PDB file of C-alpha atoms in Angstrom:
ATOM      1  CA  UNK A   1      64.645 190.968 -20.876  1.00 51.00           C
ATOM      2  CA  UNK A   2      64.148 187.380 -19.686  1.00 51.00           C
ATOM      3  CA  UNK A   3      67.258 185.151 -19.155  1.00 51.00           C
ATOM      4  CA  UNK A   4      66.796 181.296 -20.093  1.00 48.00           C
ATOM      5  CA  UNK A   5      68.131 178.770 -18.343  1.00 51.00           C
ATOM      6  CA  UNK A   6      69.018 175.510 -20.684  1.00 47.00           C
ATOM      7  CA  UNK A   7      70.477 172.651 -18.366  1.00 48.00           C
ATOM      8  CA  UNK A   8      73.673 171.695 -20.153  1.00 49.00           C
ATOM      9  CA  UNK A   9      73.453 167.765 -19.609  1.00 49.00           C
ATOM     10  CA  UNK A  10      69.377 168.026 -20.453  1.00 46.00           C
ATOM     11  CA  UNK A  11      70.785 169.795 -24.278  1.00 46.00           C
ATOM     12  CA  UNK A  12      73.816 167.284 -24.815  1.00 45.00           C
ATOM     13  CA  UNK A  13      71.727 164.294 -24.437  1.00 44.00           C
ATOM     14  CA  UNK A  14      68.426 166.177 -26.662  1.00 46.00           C
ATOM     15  CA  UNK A  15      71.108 166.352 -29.568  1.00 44.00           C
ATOM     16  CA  UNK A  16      73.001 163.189 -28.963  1.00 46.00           C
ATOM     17  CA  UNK A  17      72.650 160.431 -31.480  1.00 47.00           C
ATOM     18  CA  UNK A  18      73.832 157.131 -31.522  1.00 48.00           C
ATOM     19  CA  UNK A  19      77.606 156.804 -33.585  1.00 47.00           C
ATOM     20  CA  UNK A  20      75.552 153.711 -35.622  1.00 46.00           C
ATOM     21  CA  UNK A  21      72.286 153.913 -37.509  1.00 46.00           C
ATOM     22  CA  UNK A  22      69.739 151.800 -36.751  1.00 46.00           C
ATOM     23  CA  UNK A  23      69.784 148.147 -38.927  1.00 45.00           C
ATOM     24  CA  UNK A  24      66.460 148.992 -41.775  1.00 49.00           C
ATOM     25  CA  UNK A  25      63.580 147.109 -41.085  1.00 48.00           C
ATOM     26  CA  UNK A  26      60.963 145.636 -43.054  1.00 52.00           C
ATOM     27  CA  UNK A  27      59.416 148.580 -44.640  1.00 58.00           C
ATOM     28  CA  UNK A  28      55.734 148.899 -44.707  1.00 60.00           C
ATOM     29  CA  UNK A  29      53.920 150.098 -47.139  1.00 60.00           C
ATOM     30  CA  UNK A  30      50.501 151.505 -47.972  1.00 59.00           C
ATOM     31  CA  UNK A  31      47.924 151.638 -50.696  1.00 65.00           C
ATOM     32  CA  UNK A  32      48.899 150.012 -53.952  1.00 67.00           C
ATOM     33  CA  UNK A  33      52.351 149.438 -53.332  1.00 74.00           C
ATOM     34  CA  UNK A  34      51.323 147.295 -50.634  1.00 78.00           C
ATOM     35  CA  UNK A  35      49.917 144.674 -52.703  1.00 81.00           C
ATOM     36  CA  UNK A  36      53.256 144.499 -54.433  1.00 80.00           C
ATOM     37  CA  UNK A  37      54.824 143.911 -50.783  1.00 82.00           C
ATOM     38  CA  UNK A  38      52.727 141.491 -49.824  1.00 84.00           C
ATOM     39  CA  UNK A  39      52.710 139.161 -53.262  1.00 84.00           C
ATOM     40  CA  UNK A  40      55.217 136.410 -52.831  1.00 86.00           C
ATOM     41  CA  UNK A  41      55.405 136.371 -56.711  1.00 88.00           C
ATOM     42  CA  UNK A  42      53.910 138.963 -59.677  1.00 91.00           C
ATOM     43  CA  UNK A  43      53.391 137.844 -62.782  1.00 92.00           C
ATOM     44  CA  UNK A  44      54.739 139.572 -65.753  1.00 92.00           C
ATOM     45  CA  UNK A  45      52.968 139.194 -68.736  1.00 92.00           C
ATOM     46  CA  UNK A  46      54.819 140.649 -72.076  1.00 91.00           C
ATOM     47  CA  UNK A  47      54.652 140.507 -75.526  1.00 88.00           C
ATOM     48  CA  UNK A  48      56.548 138.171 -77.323  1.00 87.00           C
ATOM     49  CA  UNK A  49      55.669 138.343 -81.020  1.00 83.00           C
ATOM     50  CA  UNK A  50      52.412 138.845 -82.711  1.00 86.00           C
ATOM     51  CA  UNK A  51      49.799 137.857 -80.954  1.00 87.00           C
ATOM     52  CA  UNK A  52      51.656 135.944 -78.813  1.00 89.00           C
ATOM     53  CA  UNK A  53      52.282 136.631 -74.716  1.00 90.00           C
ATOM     54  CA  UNK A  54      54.415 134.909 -72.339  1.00 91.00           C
ATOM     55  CA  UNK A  55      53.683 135.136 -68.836  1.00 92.00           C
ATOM     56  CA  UNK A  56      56.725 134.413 -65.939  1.00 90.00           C
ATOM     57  CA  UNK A  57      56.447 134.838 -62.092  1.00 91.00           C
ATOM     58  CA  UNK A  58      59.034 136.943 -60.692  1.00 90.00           C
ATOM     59  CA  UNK A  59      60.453 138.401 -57.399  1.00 88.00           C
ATOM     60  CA  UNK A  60      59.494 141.561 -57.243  1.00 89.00           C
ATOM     61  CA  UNK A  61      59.643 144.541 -54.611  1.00 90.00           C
ATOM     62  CA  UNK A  62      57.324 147.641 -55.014  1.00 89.00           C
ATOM     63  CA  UNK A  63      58.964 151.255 -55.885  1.00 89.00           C
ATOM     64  CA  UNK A  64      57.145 154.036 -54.746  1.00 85.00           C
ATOM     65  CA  UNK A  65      53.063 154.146 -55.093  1.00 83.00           C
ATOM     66  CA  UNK A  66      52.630 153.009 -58.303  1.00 86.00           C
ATOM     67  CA  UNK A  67      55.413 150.930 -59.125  1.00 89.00           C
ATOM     68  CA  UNK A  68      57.299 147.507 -58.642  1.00 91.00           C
ATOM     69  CA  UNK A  69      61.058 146.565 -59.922  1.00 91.00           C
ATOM     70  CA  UNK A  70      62.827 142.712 -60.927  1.00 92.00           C
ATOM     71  CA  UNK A  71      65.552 141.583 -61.645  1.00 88.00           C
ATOM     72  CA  UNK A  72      66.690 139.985 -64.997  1.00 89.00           C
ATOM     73  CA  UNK A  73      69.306 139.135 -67.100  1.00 86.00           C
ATOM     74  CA  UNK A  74      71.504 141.468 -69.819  1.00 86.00           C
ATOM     75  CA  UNK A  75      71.255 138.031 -72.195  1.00 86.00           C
ATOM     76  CA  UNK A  76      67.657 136.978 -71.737  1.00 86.00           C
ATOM     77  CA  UNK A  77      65.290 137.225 -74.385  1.00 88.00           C
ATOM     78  CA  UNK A  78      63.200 139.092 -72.128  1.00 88.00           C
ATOM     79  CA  UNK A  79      65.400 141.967 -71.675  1.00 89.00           C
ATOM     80  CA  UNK A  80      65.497 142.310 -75.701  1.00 89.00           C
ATOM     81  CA  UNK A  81      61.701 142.235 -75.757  1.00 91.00           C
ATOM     82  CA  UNK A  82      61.200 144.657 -72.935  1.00 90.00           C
ATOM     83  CA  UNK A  83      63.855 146.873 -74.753  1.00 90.00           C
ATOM     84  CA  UNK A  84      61.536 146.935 -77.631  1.00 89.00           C
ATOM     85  CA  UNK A  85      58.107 147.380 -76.123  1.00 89.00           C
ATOM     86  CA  UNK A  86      57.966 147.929 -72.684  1.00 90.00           C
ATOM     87  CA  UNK A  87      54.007 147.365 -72.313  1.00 91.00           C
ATOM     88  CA  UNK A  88      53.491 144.644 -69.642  1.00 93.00           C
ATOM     89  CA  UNK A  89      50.629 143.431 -68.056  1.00 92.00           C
ATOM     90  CA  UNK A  90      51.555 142.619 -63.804  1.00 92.00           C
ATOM     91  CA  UNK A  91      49.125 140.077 -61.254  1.00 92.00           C
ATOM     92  CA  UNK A  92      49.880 139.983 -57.844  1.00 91.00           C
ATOM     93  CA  UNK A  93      50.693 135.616 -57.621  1.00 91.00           C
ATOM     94  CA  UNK A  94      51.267 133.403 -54.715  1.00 90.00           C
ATOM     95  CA  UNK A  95      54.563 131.205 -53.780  1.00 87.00           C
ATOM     96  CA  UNK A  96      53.838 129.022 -56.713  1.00 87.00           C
ATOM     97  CA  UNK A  97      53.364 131.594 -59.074  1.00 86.00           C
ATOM     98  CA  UNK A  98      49.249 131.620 -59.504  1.00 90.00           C
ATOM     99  CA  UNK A  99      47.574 133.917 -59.721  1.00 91.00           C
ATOM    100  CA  UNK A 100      46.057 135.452 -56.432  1.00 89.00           C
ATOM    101  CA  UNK A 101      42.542 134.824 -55.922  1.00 89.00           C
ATOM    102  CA  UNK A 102      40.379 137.951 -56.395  1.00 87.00           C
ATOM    103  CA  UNK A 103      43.385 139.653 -57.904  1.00 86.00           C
ATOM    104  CA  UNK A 104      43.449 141.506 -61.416  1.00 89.00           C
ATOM    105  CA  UNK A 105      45.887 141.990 -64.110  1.00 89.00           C
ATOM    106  CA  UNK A 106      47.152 146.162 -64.067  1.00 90.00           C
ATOM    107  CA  UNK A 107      48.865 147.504 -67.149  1.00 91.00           C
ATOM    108  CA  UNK A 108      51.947 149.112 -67.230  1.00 92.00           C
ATOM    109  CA  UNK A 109      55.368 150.095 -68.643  1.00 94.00           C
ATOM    110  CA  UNK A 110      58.537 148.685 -68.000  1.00 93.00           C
ATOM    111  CA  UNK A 111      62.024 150.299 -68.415  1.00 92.00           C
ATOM    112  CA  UNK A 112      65.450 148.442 -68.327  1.00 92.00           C
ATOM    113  CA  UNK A 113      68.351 150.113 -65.843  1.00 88.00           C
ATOM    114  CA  UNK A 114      71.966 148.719 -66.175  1.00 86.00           C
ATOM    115  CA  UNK A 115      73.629 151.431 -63.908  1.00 83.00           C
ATOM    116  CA  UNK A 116      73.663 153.788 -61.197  1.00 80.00           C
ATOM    117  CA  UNK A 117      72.374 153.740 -57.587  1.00 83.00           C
ATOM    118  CA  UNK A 118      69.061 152.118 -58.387  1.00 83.00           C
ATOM    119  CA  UNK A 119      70.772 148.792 -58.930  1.00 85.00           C
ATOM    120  CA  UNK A 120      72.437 147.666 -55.966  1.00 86.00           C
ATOM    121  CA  UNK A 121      69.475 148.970 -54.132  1.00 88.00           C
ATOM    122  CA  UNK A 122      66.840 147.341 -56.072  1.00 87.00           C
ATOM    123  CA  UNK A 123      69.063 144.558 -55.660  1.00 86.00           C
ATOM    124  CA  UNK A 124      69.213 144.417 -51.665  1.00 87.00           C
ATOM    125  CA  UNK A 125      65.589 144.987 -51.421  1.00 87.00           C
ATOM    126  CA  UNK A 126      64.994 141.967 -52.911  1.00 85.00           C
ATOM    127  CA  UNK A 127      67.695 139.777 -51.252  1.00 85.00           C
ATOM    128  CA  UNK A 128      66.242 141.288 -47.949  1.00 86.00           C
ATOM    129  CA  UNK A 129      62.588 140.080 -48.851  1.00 84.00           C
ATOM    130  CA  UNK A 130      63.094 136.532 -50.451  1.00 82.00           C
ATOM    131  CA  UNK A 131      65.726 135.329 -48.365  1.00 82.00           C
ATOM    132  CA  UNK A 132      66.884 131.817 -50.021  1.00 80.00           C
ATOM    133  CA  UNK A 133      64.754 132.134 -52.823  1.00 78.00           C
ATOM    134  CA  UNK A 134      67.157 134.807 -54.656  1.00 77.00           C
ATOM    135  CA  UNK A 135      69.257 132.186 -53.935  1.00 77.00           C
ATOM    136  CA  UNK A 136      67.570 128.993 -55.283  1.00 76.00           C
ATOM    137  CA  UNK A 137      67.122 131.084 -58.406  1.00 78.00           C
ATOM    138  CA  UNK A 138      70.309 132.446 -58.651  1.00 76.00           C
ATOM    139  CA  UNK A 139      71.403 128.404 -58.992  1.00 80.00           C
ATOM    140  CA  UNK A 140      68.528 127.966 -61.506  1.00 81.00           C
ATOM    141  CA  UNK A 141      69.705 130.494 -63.562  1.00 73.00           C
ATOM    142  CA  UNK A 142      73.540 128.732 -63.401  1.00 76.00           C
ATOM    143  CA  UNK A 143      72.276 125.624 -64.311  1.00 83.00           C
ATOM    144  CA  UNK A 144      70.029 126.463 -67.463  1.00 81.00           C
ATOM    145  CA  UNK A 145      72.176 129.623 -68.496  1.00 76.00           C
ATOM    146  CA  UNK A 146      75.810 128.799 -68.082  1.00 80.00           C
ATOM    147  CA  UNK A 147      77.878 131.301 -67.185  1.00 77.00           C
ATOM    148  CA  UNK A 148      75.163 134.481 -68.397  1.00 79.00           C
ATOM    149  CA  UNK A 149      74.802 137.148 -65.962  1.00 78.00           C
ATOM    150  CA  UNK A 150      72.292 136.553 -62.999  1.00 80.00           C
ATOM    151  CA  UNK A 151      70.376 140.073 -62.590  1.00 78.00           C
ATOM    152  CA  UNK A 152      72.035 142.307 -63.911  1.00 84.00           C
ATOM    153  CA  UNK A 153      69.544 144.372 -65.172  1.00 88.00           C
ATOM    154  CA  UNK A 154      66.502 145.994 -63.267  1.00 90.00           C
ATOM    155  CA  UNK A 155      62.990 146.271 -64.901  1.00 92.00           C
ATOM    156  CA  UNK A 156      61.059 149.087 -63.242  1.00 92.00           C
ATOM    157  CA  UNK A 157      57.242 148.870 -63.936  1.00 93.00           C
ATOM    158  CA  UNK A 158      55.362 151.834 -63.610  1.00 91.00           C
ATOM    159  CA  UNK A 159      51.770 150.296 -62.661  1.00 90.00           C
ATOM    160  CA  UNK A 160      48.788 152.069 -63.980  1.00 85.00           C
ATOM    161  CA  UNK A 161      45.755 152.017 -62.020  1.00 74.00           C
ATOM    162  CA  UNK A 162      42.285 151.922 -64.498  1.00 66.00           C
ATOM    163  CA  UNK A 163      40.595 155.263 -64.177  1.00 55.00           C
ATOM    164  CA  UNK A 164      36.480 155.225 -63.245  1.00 55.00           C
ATOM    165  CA  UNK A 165      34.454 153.864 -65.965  1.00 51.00           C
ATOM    166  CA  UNK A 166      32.773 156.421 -67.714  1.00 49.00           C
ATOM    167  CA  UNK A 167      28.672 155.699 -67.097  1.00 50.00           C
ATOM    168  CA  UNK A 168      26.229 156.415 -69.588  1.00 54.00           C
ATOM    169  CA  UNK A 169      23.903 160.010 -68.208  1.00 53.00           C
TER     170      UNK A 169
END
């Protein structure tokens, strides 16, 4: 039988962490969801009647691989619509809300989410990645909406990417 030898200071400092976590960084991400990172605006196209589409930039973080989240407002016409069919079309955009050249419009499906932990998240991700913008539009939203909730609600787009086109044998 062999005896082991463990150094009692080299153990207590192996296991030792510090009493604080580390602050998060900027996460990085990889694939799809790193075009969602990367676009300083997306633009959310939805149906609005028959017909009929309306198209608004908005601050967006991605969720996972295949997904994104915003923030909107509980009285917004846009949370009623997305309530009733949650088919949206998304675009990466730039600061101005354009369209990104060489970018494409994906489909997907958006849900509404009032409560739990996703929120406050969803919430801090984006405060952590826009900075003063949340802010400016925060203020935007004061002006033109009075005293209407400012984000309450999150919209979380799953993104679906276009399968291979099926070629003719």
């Amino acid at each position: 039988m062999t005896d082991l030898m463990i150094d009692p200071a080299a153990a207590r400092t192996q296991f030792a962490r510090d009493a604080t976590p580390p602050a998060p960084g900027p996460r990085r991400y990889s694939g799809a969801a790193a075009v969602w990172q990367d676009a300083k605006t997306v633009l959310v196209t939805r149906a609005v009647g028959p017909r009929q589409l309306s198209t608004a930039p908005r601050l967006v973080v991605p969720i996972g691989d295949n997904g994104l989240a915003f923030r909107t407002s509980s009285y917004s016409a846009e949370a009623d619509q997305l309530a009733q069919d949650g088919r949206v079309l998304v675009q990466p955009g730039d600061f101005r809300g354009n369209p990104v050249v060489g970018s494409r419009q994906l489909q997907g499906h958006a849900r509404l989410i009032s409560a739990g932990t996703f929120v406050p998240r969803v919430q801090a991700e984006i405060e952590a990645k826009y900075r003063w913008r949340t802010s400016f539009a925060r203020m935007a939203h004061r002006l033109a909406n009075g005293s209407a909730p400012y984000g309450n609600l999150v919209v979380l787009v799953t993104v679906f990417e276009p399968g291979p086109l099926a070629l003719p044998i």
